[in-house]
Amino acid sequence: MCTVLLLTVQMSLFTSCNDDLAADSYYTFTGEMMSDFLKNREDFSLFKRIVERAGEMDFLSSRGSRTFYPAVNSGVESFLKERGYASVEDLPVELCDTLVKACLVDNSIKYTYNFSETEQINNELDLPLIIVTNGDTVDANGMNGVVHPVDRVLIPNTSLGSSLLDDNHDEFTIYYEALSRTGLLD
């Protein structure tokens, strides 16, 4: 009995794992990471700088199930002009972080061939991101993947519904009036 017990303990102590795999069992990723996508395309240089200022470039260099909607340079330039910033360098770091997270969907890979005309998913800020396409979701370069260029910066809206209705009540006159009269607007 002691011999069997000693052999059993000895086998578990002196055995080891063999990590040598056949060469055809190795896998090497040869595609672009999201960070590479931004770095390799001049039309994303401004958004790349936003990502760098937010400190998220390493995250975009890592593997994971995510979908990314970065704005092209013309979209970033329009955003800067509308908000009164001279350059990306003038944006507060916190705003850069918010802008990156607003266009990033983690734990979800959305390929262009899976898009419906209107779709809602949650971004990294846990806010709804509503995607509206015209049905032609593959760009001129035939790209079809998990990085989807957009023509403007995605800005999260954290306003309450009542304040949105109050600001835009001329577009929703009947609905706004009904909510006002019932007291539900408050």
Tab-separated table of C-alpha atoms in Angstrom:
chain	number	residue	atom	x	y	z
A	1	MET	CA	0.000	0.000	0.000
A	2	CYS	CA	2.857	2.365	0.894
A	3	THR	CA	4.651	1.538	-2.365
A	4	VAL	CA	1.578	2.333	-4.461
A	5	LEU	CA	1.064	5.593	-2.560
A	6	LEU	CA	4.742	6.528	-2.989
A	7	LEU	CA	4.658	5.782	-6.723
A	8	THR	CA	1.464	7.818	-7.181
A	9	VAL	CA	2.902	10.828	-5.377
A	10	GLN	CA	6.209	10.466	-7.188
A	11	MET	CA	4.517	10.364	-10.608
A	12	SER	CA	2.648	13.607	-9.951
A	13	LEU	CA	5.796	15.336	-8.658
A	14	PHE	CA	8.175	14.323	-11.415
A	15	THR	CA	6.019	14.543	-14.518
A	16	SER	CA	6.008	17.687	-16.622
A	17	CYS	CA	4.088	19.184	-19.478
A	18	ASN	CA	5.436	19.054	-22.970
A	19	ASP	CA	4.893	22.361	-24.767
A	20	ASP	CA	6.615	21.294	-27.961
A	21	LEU	CA	4.063	21.469	-30.746
A	22	ALA	CA	4.439	20.524	-34.349
A	23	ALA	CA	5.364	23.502	-36.523
A	24	ASP	CA	2.057	23.309	-38.406
A	25	SER	CA	0.209	23.831	-35.094
A	26	TYR	CA	1.506	27.386	-34.633
A	27	TYR	CA	-0.649	30.352	-35.602
A	28	THR	CA	0.716	33.773	-36.443
A	29	PHE	CA	-1.604	36.730	-36.891
A	30	THR	CA	-0.721	38.510	-40.121
A	31	GLY	CA	-3.516	41.077	-40.341
A	32	GLU	CA	-3.726	44.634	-39.060
A	33	MET	CA	-4.640	45.524	-35.526
A	34	MET	CA	-6.922	48.541	-35.113
A	35	SER	CA	-3.920	50.647	-34.111
A	36	ASP	CA	-2.140	49.603	-37.325
A	37	PHE	CA	-5.192	50.575	-39.350
A	38	LEU	CA	-4.968	54.127	-37.994
A	39	LYS	CA	-1.182	54.321	-38.349
A	40	ASN	CA	-1.122	52.976	-41.912
A	41	ARG	CA	-3.689	55.369	-43.372
A	42	GLU	CA	-2.999	59.076	-43.658
A	43	ASP	CA	-6.731	59.884	-43.748
A	44	PHE	CA	-6.932	58.823	-40.080
A	45	SER	CA	-3.932	60.803	-38.786
A	46	LEU	CA	-6.094	63.201	-36.745
A	47	PHE	CA	-8.162	60.457	-35.146
A	48	LYS	CA	-4.955	58.507	-34.505
A	49	ARG	CA	-3.711	61.503	-32.540
A	50	ILE	CA	-6.963	61.580	-30.524
A	51	VAL	CA	-6.428	57.897	-29.669
A	52	GLU	CA	-2.818	58.572	-28.669
A	53	ARG	CA	-3.797	61.509	-26.455
A	54	ALA	CA	-6.462	59.319	-24.815
A	55	GLY	CA	-3.813	56.683	-24.068
A	56	GLU	CA	-5.796	53.999	-25.904
A	57	MET	CA	-3.340	53.024	-28.660
A	58	ASP	CA	-2.093	50.004	-26.671
A	59	PHE	CA	-5.680	48.844	-26.197
A	60	LEU	CA	-6.269	49.070	-29.955
A	61	SER	CA	-3.046	47.094	-30.451
A	62	SER	CA	-4.388	44.191	-28.417
A	63	ARG	CA	-6.494	41.276	-29.550
A	64	GLY	CA	-10.155	41.198	-28.728
A	65	SER	CA	-13.686	41.108	-30.035
A	66	ARG	CA	-14.436	44.718	-30.852
A	67	THR	CA	-15.718	46.977	-33.586
A	68	PHE	CA	-14.333	50.459	-34.213
A	69	TYR	CA	-15.865	53.487	-35.974
A	70	PRO	CA	-13.061	56.091	-36.340
A	71	ALA	CA	-13.667	59.377	-38.124
A	72	VAL	CA	-11.708	60.373	-41.210
A	73	ASN	CA	-9.642	63.576	-41.093
A	74	SER	CA	-12.368	65.720	-42.683
A	75	GLY	CA	-14.790	64.624	-39.958
A	76	VAL	CA	-12.300	65.471	-37.210
A	77	GLU	CA	-11.586	68.848	-38.822
A	78	SER	CA	-15.328	69.644	-38.890
A	79	PHE	CA	-15.653	68.611	-35.246
A	80	LEU	CA	-12.724	70.833	-34.224
A	81	LYS	CA	-14.133	73.803	-36.145
A	82	GLU	CA	-17.661	73.366	-34.715
A	83	ARG	CA	-16.292	73.176	-31.172
A	84	GLY	CA	-13.814	76.052	-31.555
A	85	TYR	CA	-10.587	74.050	-31.260
A	86	ALA	CA	-7.597	74.960	-33.421
A	87	SER	CA	-6.162	71.431	-33.394
A	88	VAL	CA	-6.433	68.008	-31.781
A	89	GLU	CA	-3.752	69.145	-29.326
A	90	ASP	CA	-6.247	71.667	-27.885
A	91	LEU	CA	-8.765	68.945	-26.964
A	92	PRO	CA	-8.822	68.022	-23.269
A	93	VAL	CA	-7.459	64.515	-22.678
A	94	GLU	CA	-10.765	63.533	-21.030
A	95	LEU	CA	-12.653	64.514	-24.192
A	96	CYS	CA	-10.219	62.474	-26.309
A	97	ASP	CA	-10.921	59.459	-24.091
A	98	THR	CA	-14.676	59.998	-24.409
A	99	LEU	CA	-14.467	60.320	-28.205
A	100	VAL	CA	-12.498	57.073	-28.519
A	101	LYS	CA	-14.874	55.158	-26.260
A	102	ALA	CA	-17.902	56.588	-28.074
A	103	CYS	CA	-16.818	54.940	-31.342
A	104	LEU	CA	-15.629	51.642	-29.866
A	105	VAL	CA	-17.837	48.612	-29.263
A	106	ASP	CA	-16.145	45.951	-27.150
A	107	ASN	CA	-17.111	42.280	-27.066
A	108	SER	CA	-18.845	42.547	-30.407
A	109	ILE	CA	-17.504	42.074	-33.900
A	110	LYS	CA	-19.726	43.664	-36.509
A	111	TYR	CA	-18.753	42.923	-40.087
A	112	THR	CA	-20.152	45.122	-42.838
A	113	TYR	CA	-22.038	42.265	-44.434
A	114	ASN	CA	-23.996	41.880	-41.167
A	115	PHE	CA	-25.258	45.479	-41.128
A	116	SER	CA	-28.917	46.146	-41.440
A	117	GLU	CA	-30.039	49.609	-42.550
A	118	THR	CA	-30.563	50.765	-38.956
A	119	GLU	CA	-29.063	49.091	-35.956
A	120	GLN	CA	-28.421	49.928	-32.311
A	121	ILE	CA	-25.524	48.629	-30.212
A	122	ASN	CA	-23.882	49.937	-27.038
A	123	ASN	CA	-20.472	51.583	-27.165
A	124	GLU	CA	-17.714	51.555	-24.497
A	125	LEU	CA	-19.561	54.303	-22.610
A	126	ASP	CA	-22.564	51.960	-22.388
A	127	LEU	CA	-24.539	54.434	-24.465
A	128	PRO	CA	-26.549	53.440	-27.527
A	129	LEU	CA	-24.741	53.782	-30.827
A	130	ILE	CA	-27.234	53.897	-33.674
A	131	ILE	CA	-25.790	52.869	-37.029
A	132	VAL	CA	-27.696	53.992	-40.114
A	133	THR	CA	-26.444	52.840	-43.508
A	134	ASN	CA	-27.691	53.277	-47.025
A	135	GLY	CA	-27.254	49.586	-47.780
A	136	ASP	CA	-23.894	50.137	-49.502
A	137	THR	CA	-21.597	49.387	-46.571
A	138	VAL	CA	-18.411	48.358	-48.375
A	139	ASP	CA	-16.224	51.326	-49.234
A	140	ALA	CA	-14.404	52.031	-52.488
A	141	ASN	CA	-11.381	49.992	-51.422
A	142	GLY	CA	-13.516	46.892	-50.895
A	143	MET	CA	-12.847	46.920	-47.177
A	144	ASN	CA	-15.067	44.647	-45.179
A	145	GLY	CA	-14.074	44.249	-41.568
A	146	VAL	CA	-14.297	45.432	-37.995
A	147	VAL	CA	-12.936	48.941	-38.549
A	148	HIS	CA	-15.613	51.044	-40.191
A	149	PRO	CA	-14.611	54.574	-41.227
A	150	VAL	CA	-17.231	57.238	-40.574
A	151	ASP	CA	-17.455	60.743	-41.998
A	152	ARG	CA	-17.822	62.575	-38.668
A	153	VAL	CA	-16.751	62.227	-35.074
A	154	LEU	CA	-19.240	60.242	-33.006
A	155	ILE	CA	-20.225	62.439	-30.072
A	156	PRO	CA	-22.054	60.793	-27.179
A	157	ASN	CA	-25.290	62.379	-26.064
A	158	THR	CA	-25.928	62.108	-22.351
A	159	SER	CA	-28.854	64.543	-22.273
A	160	LEU	CA	-32.108	63.500	-20.684
A	161	GLY	CA	-35.069	63.011	-22.987
A	162	SER	CA	-36.951	65.899	-21.402
A	163	SER	CA	-34.117	68.356	-22.028
A	164	LEU	CA	-33.820	67.156	-25.631
A	165	LEU	CA	-37.559	67.688	-26.113
A	166	ASP	CA	-37.341	71.092	-24.461
A	167	ASP	CA	-34.477	72.141	-26.757
A	168	ASN	CA	-36.205	70.792	-29.885
A	169	HIS	CA	-39.885	71.232	-29.026
A	170	ASP	CA	-40.643	72.956	-32.327
A	171	GLU	CA	-39.906	69.644	-34.095
A	172	PHE	CA	-42.168	67.652	-31.737
A	173	THR	CA	-44.934	70.170	-31.052
A	174	ILE	CA	-47.836	67.786	-30.447
A	175	TYR	CA	-45.812	65.305	-28.392
A	176	TYR	CA	-44.155	68.124	-26.446
A	177	GLU	CA	-47.508	69.768	-25.694
A	178	ALA	CA	-48.999	66.456	-24.519
A	179	LEU	CA	-46.094	65.819	-22.158
A	180	SER	CA	-46.229	69.392	-20.852
A	181	ARG	CA	-49.993	69.240	-20.132
A	182	THR	CA	-49.765	65.897	-18.369
A	183	GLY	CA	-46.756	66.958	-16.293
A	184	LEU	CA	-44.698	64.021	-17.608
A	185	LEU	CA	-42.119	66.365	-19.098
A	186	ASP	CA	-40.927	67.130	-15.565
